[in-house]
XYZ file of C-alpha atoms in Angstrom:
541
model
C 0.039 -0.007 0.051
C 1.095 3.436 -0.552
C 2.342 4.673 2.457
C 4.658 7.483 3.814
C 7.091 7.045 6.768
C 4.631 8.537 8.972
C 1.802 6.526 7.743
C -1.008 5.876 10.267
C 0.826 7.905 12.702
C -1.690 10.209 14.059
C -1.636 12.001 17.415
C -4.237 11.214 19.975
C -7.242 12.935 20.100
C -9.774 12.770 23.073
C -13.003 11.230 22.595
C -15.749 13.276 21.986
C -18.681 13.022 24.447
C -22.356 14.555 23.791
C -24.570 15.774 26.583
C -27.658 13.543 25.423
C -26.951 10.988 28.308
C -25.274 12.865 30.865
C -23.278 10.174 31.901
C -26.232 7.811 32.636
C -27.027 4.316 30.752
C -29.761 3.683 28.709
C -32.498 1.482 30.188
C -31.886 -2.068 29.662
C -35.276 -2.301 28.137
C -34.582 0.308 25.487
C -35.579 -0.440 21.846
C -32.701 -2.117 20.009
C -30.342 -2.250 22.767
C -29.822 -5.123 25.249
C -27.129 -5.920 27.605
C -25.683 -9.486 27.402
C -24.308 -9.551 30.783
C -20.848 -10.080 29.676
C -18.913 -7.661 32.006
C -16.063 -8.094 34.081
C -16.573 -8.810 37.790
C -15.420 -5.691 38.838
C -17.832 -3.726 36.466
C -20.456 -1.338 37.926
C -22.749 1.381 36.756
C -20.053 3.910 37.816
C -17.119 2.114 36.065
C -19.232 2.617 32.656
C -20.204 6.104 33.622
C -18.003 7.404 31.003
C -19.313 5.607 28.094
C -20.511 8.443 25.524
C -22.895 8.499 22.637
C -19.881 7.296 20.580
C -20.788 4.133 21.770
C -24.885 4.250 22.164
C -25.702 6.509 19.659
C -24.401 5.409 16.223
C -25.085 7.932 12.909
C -27.569 6.686 10.591
C -24.960 5.402 8.218
C -22.767 3.915 10.918
C -22.360 0.503 9.163
C -21.245 2.115 5.860
C -19.201 4.687 7.755
C -17.293 2.485 9.901
C -17.068 -0.584 7.623
C -14.013 -2.248 7.467
C -13.077 -0.846 3.829
C -13.581 2.376 4.988
C -11.802 2.298 8.605
C -9.098 -0.150 7.518
C -6.174 1.783 9.124
C -7.758 4.149 11.522
C -6.058 4.648 14.777
C -6.477 5.773 18.242
C -10.009 6.887 18.439
C -10.915 4.084 21.168
C -14.731 3.199 21.385
C -15.822 3.839 17.851
C -13.173 2.256 16.061
C -13.588 -1.260 18.277
C -17.135 -0.952 17.771
C -16.636 -0.988 13.890
C -13.724 -3.634 14.390
C -16.399 -5.864 16.421
C -18.886 -5.279 13.789
C -16.565 -6.424 10.944
C -15.328 -9.460 12.752
C -18.797 -10.586 12.764
C -18.882 -10.696 9.219
C -15.719 -12.508 8.849
C -12.863 -10.119 8.792
C -9.647 -10.622 10.578
C -9.719 -9.388 14.020
C -8.418 -6.272 15.527
C -4.904 -6.327 17.333
C -3.336 -3.533 19.183
C -0.393 -2.093 17.378
C 2.270 -2.282 20.265
C 2.313 -4.700 22.833
C 3.980 -2.226 25.008
C 0.781 -1.296 26.978
C 1.408 -0.886 30.830
C -0.776 -2.210 33.400
C -2.578 0.874 34.363
C -3.752 1.250 30.692
C -4.840 -2.500 30.978
C -6.675 -1.902 33.841
C -8.474 1.150 32.590
C -10.436 -0.786 29.793
C -13.506 -2.000 30.311
C -15.348 -4.835 28.382
C -19.099 -4.637 27.885
C -21.391 -6.663 25.462
C -24.325 -5.357 24.249
C -26.558 -6.166 21.419
C -27.744 -3.986 18.890
C -31.036 -5.238 17.166
C -30.029 -8.865 16.603
C -26.323 -8.847 16.585
C -24.087 -8.801 19.712
C -20.940 -6.965 19.743
C -18.195 -6.183 22.254
C -17.330 -2.636 23.241
C -14.372 -1.633 25.141
C -14.126 1.724 26.703
C -10.375 3.097 27.053
C -10.707 5.591 29.919
C -7.794 7.875 28.419
C -8.910 7.295 24.741
C -5.245 7.557 23.661
C -3.000 4.631 24.933
C -3.607 2.084 22.199
C -3.731 2.260 18.455
C -6.099 -0.211 16.717
C -5.129 -1.896 13.449
C -5.896 -4.719 11.317
C -3.786 -7.804 11.168
C -2.478 -8.019 7.535
C -3.597 -4.728 6.391
C -0.218 -3.719 5.172
C 0.183 -3.825 1.705
C -3.786 -3.250 0.565
C -4.128 -1.139 -2.246
C -5.936 1.959 -1.889
C -7.734 1.070 -5.135
C -9.016 -2.160 -3.816
C -12.571 -1.258 -4.415
C -12.007 1.866 -6.892
C -11.399 1.319 -10.348
C -10.618 4.970 -11.632
C -7.837 7.686 -10.796
C -10.561 10.109 -10.426
C -12.158 8.271 -7.559
C -8.519 7.469 -5.954
C -7.660 11.149 -6.188
C -10.816 11.816 -4.244
C -10.670 9.254 -1.324
C -7.266 8.134 -0.890
C -5.475 8.992 2.274
C -8.934 10.037 3.789
C -11.765 7.624 3.555
C -9.168 4.965 2.633
C -7.013 5.226 5.742
C -7.078 8.749 7.335
C -6.991 8.393 11.012
C -10.438 9.546 12.590
C -9.779 12.779 14.201
C -13.153 14.308 13.748
C -16.373 13.414 12.316
C -15.830 15.562 9.428
C -15.777 14.413 5.609
C -13.012 17.332 4.746
C -9.438 16.640 6.277
C -9.234 18.702 9.294
C -6.010 21.334 9.305
C -3.975 20.663 12.361
C -2.162 23.749 13.099
C 0.727 22.884 15.592
C 4.364 23.140 15.823
C 4.920 20.370 18.103
C 3.382 17.261 19.445
C 3.561 16.219 23.284
C 3.845 12.903 24.752
C 1.669 11.745 27.959
C 4.488 10.403 29.696
C 8.257 9.473 29.166
C 8.067 5.867 28.679
C 5.759 7.031 25.554
C 8.437 9.105 24.162
C 11.147 6.516 24.557
C 8.683 3.833 22.645
C 8.468 6.548 19.788
C 12.324 6.975 19.573
C 12.486 3.303 19.661
C 9.744 2.833 16.910
C 7.519 0.690 19.117
C 5.021 3.829 18.683
C 3.820 5.621 16.057
C 3.292 9.556 16.525
C 4.874 12.776 15.423
C 6.935 14.905 17.365
C 7.811 18.397 15.710
C 6.186 20.301 12.879
C 9.292 20.074 10.638
C 9.329 16.366 10.472
C 5.519 15.777 9.869
C 1.722 16.491 10.090
C -1.406 14.807 10.226
C -2.788 17.079 7.377
C 0.332 16.923 5.603
C 0.269 13.108 5.542
C -3.027 12.803 3.907
C -1.793 14.846 1.103
C 1.129 12.603 0.817
C -0.504 9.481 0.798
C -3.162 10.789 -1.681
C -0.321 11.349 -4.059
C 1.197 8.116 -3.520
C -2.006 6.473 -4.503
C -2.095 8.155 -7.529
C 1.636 7.190 -8.489
C 1.593 4.110 -7.275
C 4.420 4.801 -4.943
C 5.344 3.330 -1.575
C 6.156 6.836 -0.163
C 5.948 10.477 -0.953
C 7.365 13.524 0.525
C 5.596 16.626 0.453
C 7.675 19.936 0.459
C 7.321 23.692 0.372
C 7.542 24.090 -3.460
C 8.493 22.336 -6.700
C 12.008 23.484 -6.701
C 12.505 22.654 -2.987
C 11.564 18.842 -4.262
C 14.165 18.959 -7.049
C 16.985 20.427 -5.104
C 16.414 18.264 -2.043
C 16.379 15.079 -4.205
C 19.512 16.227 -5.875
C 21.311 17.174 -2.828
C 20.212 13.783 -1.082
C 20.999 11.322 -3.905
C 24.258 12.557 -5.741
C 27.482 12.418 -3.707
C 30.022 14.990 -4.074
C 31.864 14.586 -7.122
C 29.070 12.571 -8.663
C 27.497 13.046 -12.256
C 24.188 13.631 -13.683
C 22.669 13.493 -17.295
C 19.956 15.920 -17.937
C 18.127 17.042 -20.924
C 18.441 20.462 -23.267
C 14.908 21.731 -22.284
C 14.053 21.939 -18.803
C 12.704 24.719 -16.425
C 15.234 27.630 -16.102
C 15.680 27.489 -12.363
C 16.189 23.692 -12.427
C 18.797 24.492 -15.168
C 20.259 27.175 -12.823
C 20.835 24.931 -9.868
C 22.406 22.202 -11.975
C 24.954 24.619 -13.488
C 25.711 26.968 -10.764
C 25.043 25.245 -7.406
C 25.894 21.284 -7.961
C 29.267 22.537 -9.220
C 30.228 23.588 -5.968
C 30.061 20.065 -4.685
C 32.152 18.896 -7.515
C 28.787 17.542 -9.193
C 28.883 17.874 -12.846
C 26.107 17.311 -15.587
C 25.901 16.108 -19.204
C 22.949 17.558 -21.038
C 21.390 15.881 -23.959
C 18.388 16.147 -26.392
C 15.615 14.554 -24.954
C 15.270 11.808 -27.851
C 18.861 11.202 -28.295
C 19.211 7.741 -26.547
C 22.681 7.215 -28.385
C 24.018 9.981 -26.410
C 22.762 8.839 -23.048
C 24.451 5.474 -23.803
C 27.592 7.064 -24.533
C 27.726 9.019 -21.203
C 26.544 6.058 -19.563
C 29.783 4.088 -20.620
C 32.258 6.805 -20.530
C 30.922 8.075 -16.858
C 29.827 6.822 -13.556
C 26.366 8.339 -13.739
C 24.266 8.586 -10.482
C 21.234 10.209 -11.591
C 19.332 10.742 -14.853
C 16.824 13.779 -14.351
C 14.426 15.440 -16.698
C 11.108 16.485 -17.259
C 8.537 14.673 -19.236
C 6.988 16.580 -21.144
C 9.736 19.242 -20.757
C 9.262 23.175 -20.066
C 8.278 25.126 -22.229
C 8.799 22.912 -25.703
C 6.865 19.820 -23.883
C 9.486 17.326 -25.476
C 9.044 13.758 -24.137
C 11.374 11.033 -23.032
C 11.087 7.584 -23.546
C 10.959 6.660 -19.633
C 10.689 3.003 -19.965
C 14.140 2.649 -22.028
C 15.876 5.549 -20.098
C 15.371 3.460 -17.095
C 16.326 0.319 -18.821
C 19.615 1.909 -19.789
C 20.342 3.869 -16.684
C 19.601 0.822 -14.479
C 21.869 -1.348 -16.229
C 24.883 1.025 -15.369
C 23.457 1.556 -11.712
C 22.052 5.099 -12.183
C 18.681 6.088 -11.000
C 16.206 8.064 -12.906
C 13.911 10.740 -11.917
C 11.209 12.637 -13.725
C 9.597 15.674 -13.132
C 5.977 14.946 -14.490
C 4.534 18.475 -13.354
C 2.970 18.856 -17.166
C 2.120 15.536 -17.295
C 0.146 14.914 -13.950
C -0.158 11.350 -12.381
C -3.422 11.089 -14.600
C -1.723 11.308 -17.653
C 1.545 9.645 -16.930
C 2.678 6.951 -14.614
C 6.462 7.525 -14.294
C 6.952 4.843 -11.975
C 4.971 2.257 -13.736
C 7.326 2.920 -16.692
C 10.442 2.110 -14.543
C 11.336 5.537 -13.270
C 12.896 5.271 -9.815
C 11.343 8.790 -8.473
C 8.894 11.124 -9.766
C 8.647 14.542 -8.659
C 5.849 17.479 -9.368
C 5.469 21.136 -8.686
C 2.282 20.620 -6.882
C 1.500 24.326 -7.229
C 0.608 23.653 -10.772
C -2.242 20.918 -11.619
C -2.107 18.898 -8.145
C -3.385 22.175 -6.266
C -4.904 23.495 -9.588
C -6.253 26.631 -8.110
C -3.460 28.997 -8.205
C -3.629 29.616 -4.627
C -0.623 27.400 -3.068
C 3.080 26.351 -3.337
C 4.063 22.830 -2.695
C 6.425 20.255 -4.415
C 6.543 16.411 -3.720
C 8.518 13.552 -4.457
C 7.170 9.993 -4.795
C 9.202 6.557 -4.979
C 10.111 3.272 -3.015
C 10.473 4.129 0.922
C 14.109 3.164 0.650
C 14.808 6.160 -1.614
C 12.254 8.685 -0.277
C 13.661 7.939 3.116
C 16.942 9.301 2.291
C 15.469 12.496 0.538
C 13.185 12.975 3.783
C 16.058 12.842 6.447
C 17.731 15.574 4.560
C 14.741 17.570 4.065
C 13.995 17.389 7.965
C 17.621 19.053 8.347
C 17.095 21.609 5.504
C 13.648 22.474 6.857
C 11.414 23.134 3.680
C 8.309 21.788 5.298
C 4.875 22.385 4.085
C 2.315 24.533 5.989
C -0.763 22.057 7.107
C -2.689 25.111 5.461
C -1.054 24.362 2.213
C -1.584 20.888 2.399
C -5.115 21.211 2.901
C -5.316 23.192 -0.328
C -3.534 20.431 -2.191
C -5.924 18.073 -0.698
C -8.980 20.012 -1.788
C -7.496 20.524 -5.197
C -6.741 17.074 -5.741
C -10.418 15.992 -5.255
C -11.368 17.667 -8.659
C -7.853 16.731 -10.372
C -9.395 14.385 -12.792
C -12.343 16.454 -13.682
C -9.738 19.590 -14.473
C -7.210 17.603 -16.473
C -10.122 16.058 -18.395
C -11.118 19.646 -19.364
C -7.686 20.756 -19.955
C -6.543 17.953 -21.975
C -9.644 18.611 -24.312
C -9.106 22.246 -24.592
C -5.538 22.325 -25.365
C -5.279 19.415 -27.877
C -8.407 21.185 -29.874
C -6.767 24.622 -29.491
C -3.344 23.274 -30.549
C -4.971 21.950 -33.934
C -6.444 25.348 -34.307
C -3.273 27.253 -33.761
C -1.011 24.768 -35.816
C -3.595 25.473 -38.917
C -3.761 29.526 -38.147
C -1.972 31.534 -40.625
C -0.404 33.825 -38.062
C 1.520 30.897 -36.036
C 4.804 29.763 -37.340
C 4.894 26.701 -34.956
C 3.018 24.902 -32.239
C 4.654 22.468 -29.699
C 2.004 20.108 -28.220
C 2.593 16.263 -27.796
C -0.719 15.339 -28.790
C -0.183 16.629 -32.531
C 1.369 14.241 -35.198
C 3.996 16.986 -35.878
C 5.482 16.803 -32.480
C 8.894 15.044 -32.555
C 7.617 12.517 -29.670
C 4.111 12.418 -30.910
C 4.329 8.281 -31.118
C 6.140 8.047 -27.655
C 3.618 10.314 -25.977
C 0.848 8.152 -27.266
C 2.501 5.018 -26.087
C 3.426 6.518 -22.505
C 0.773 9.073 -21.745
C -3.393 8.861 -21.549
C -3.723 12.548 -22.412
C -1.313 15.355 -23.532
C -2.024 17.950 -20.883
C -3.396 21.426 -20.768
C -0.134 23.555 -21.828
C 0.754 24.645 -25.587
C 3.406 26.456 -26.499
C 3.721 28.139 -30.048
C 5.595 30.672 -31.889
C 3.755 33.805 -33.439
C 4.360 35.021 -36.960
C 6.083 38.201 -35.550
C 8.522 39.672 -33.510
C 8.441 40.561 -29.734
C 6.461 43.591 -29.850
C 4.049 41.725 -32.332
C 3.909 38.920 -30.010
C 3.378 41.165 -26.816
C 0.316 42.772 -28.813
C -1.392 39.564 -29.341
C -0.737 38.376 -25.418
C -2.173 41.719 -24.630
C -5.124 41.269 -26.772
C -6.236 38.469 -25.032
C -9.070 38.895 -22.303
C -9.682 35.169 -20.690
C -5.823 34.327 -19.694
C -3.732 36.294 -17.305
C -0.339 37.492 -18.004
C 1.496 35.575 -15.266
C 3.927 32.812 -14.607
C 2.886 29.227 -13.370
C 0.265 26.980 -15.237
C -1.988 24.013 -14.392
C -4.734 26.064 -12.474
C -8.336 26.612 -13.014
C -7.819 29.990 -14.628
C -6.011 30.072 -18.189
C -2.411 31.596 -17.854
C -0.207 32.854 -21.119
C 3.274 34.290 -21.097
C 5.845 35.233 -23.240
C 9.011 33.138 -22.046
C 11.553 35.715 -23.422
C 10.251 38.440 -21.077
C 8.721 36.473 -18.040
C 11.417 34.213 -17.581
C 14.491 35.009 -19.592
C 14.384 38.899 -19.852
C 17.718 39.168 -18.016
C 19.558 37.253 -20.767
C 20.349 39.243 -24.219
C 18.287 38.087 -27.333
C 21.376 35.872 -28.505
C 21.728 34.405 -24.765
C 18.149 33.531 -24.905
C 18.396 31.759 -28.312
C 20.926 29.404 -26.982
C 18.186 27.765 -25.111
C 15.599 27.746 -27.858
C 13.817 30.830 -26.482
C 12.926 33.149 -29.139
C 11.168 36.526 -28.859
C 7.811 35.312 -30.390
C 7.461 32.272 -28.202
C 4.276 32.112 -26.107
C 3.362 29.359 -23.589
C -0.376 28.967 -23.020
C -1.903 27.130 -20.063
C -5.582 26.435 -20.549
C -7.749 26.609 -17.515
C -11.288 24.925 -17.237
C -13.141 27.886 -19.005
C -15.578 26.758 -21.790
C -13.881 25.932 -24.780
C -15.726 28.059 -27.284
C -14.860 31.077 -25.045
C -11.340 30.379 -24.850
C -11.399 29.674 -28.777
C -13.222 32.932 -29.665
C -10.699 34.855 -27.495
C -7.777 33.502 -29.178
C -8.810 34.219 -32.546
C -10.090 37.838 -31.748
C -6.468 38.292 -30.212
C -4.897 37.300 -33.516
C -7.160 39.638 -35.296
C -5.212 42.521 -33.434
C -2.147 41.696 -35.024
């Protein structure tokens, strides 16, 4: 199952009581509730005084809400969990067992077992007076897939990490934002158990947060990854990955087309640690084989599709060639999203995203993430804890919220971008269009093989100079002139001005950035509105 290193590790929350019973027990003759008499010899009315409506007053959809599938990995909520466990156990599901055997005698003494019958079914209820000393889990639950009963990425994007595994901290459908900088332990023995990995918990906000864990597990589920680390930005994800996995004096291979700030980091920061790089064309597998044979390559890193020309790398072939020589492969899948491309399934070791873009999807949050096997992600996570680029839980909540509509947004953006790319390619005022969904794209057949959709971004060259192109951009009425992409609102920019204005025209040309290049990120506006806007803007030049 896709997990993070903090999976199922949620702080204890006090069981909520409601005033309806005022601590009194319902009448033994109350409709639908019968006591079986199976109590401890020391049990008395006073000993079960604290039983709350969590036990005796279930919500209307109790069986569905607390079914084994929906609560498979819930932890640390006391009574409600055990009732769910007992109900499930009566239906042939493996028994629940405490997560740790290190439960002190005082905690054990505080547990009172009461048998009751609801309707025609007898269930065992256990009240933990402290409501926080035991985690309740299912035997053999490790390895169960999130999508065991979901068939589409869209459903997984909505429920993974929440209905399918979130620790119950409230009755809320939406994941709560846990705004805390640190976590407490009830006693020193609990802290020691945590340090010696006998107890799952959090310690300090920089090391993890319940809200952040949900975002990580949702991304892991979509990527098919064992673990995900979510951090403060996409660049934070890329840089901490480089620093953690490439040793001093190491060598990396990257491609000619990539995000400028990533290139700057590779060209100016990594050399300070003796790390060198070979830059190849995304489609030049011969050049990759040559460098793999000549040098000890530690890491192959690129985007696919790339920024801004949307070139595609044969991830399966690259992974095969690199793995034969002991090199890791990391793909930045930001432009593709996990819905359009599964880099890990194609053979890559790691996939990174700027979650600011399509994953968040609303132009309102900065975040980045790294997904892959726990063995690799743990190495990156350990360095991340030192560098400190932690994501704020409020930002994590925005990523969670945004991902619930990811499949709907990407579906609309894929459709609009492809249709607009075809229109742009046929327009007399457009010199060239870059989009992997067009047969004219150099990696069109590769994109069709490894992608299920071609993304929401189209780059194209206007038939004119810098000022003519700027006039076209200014005439657009729907998209914002801004950096970034992937949000609900369409965004347009002229890379020569937005990202490369500090370079001379000749220096920009070295990277293929011409003055007439436009990058258009299509949002979720109606296609006909966007089409009309683009066509009227061309009429102005």
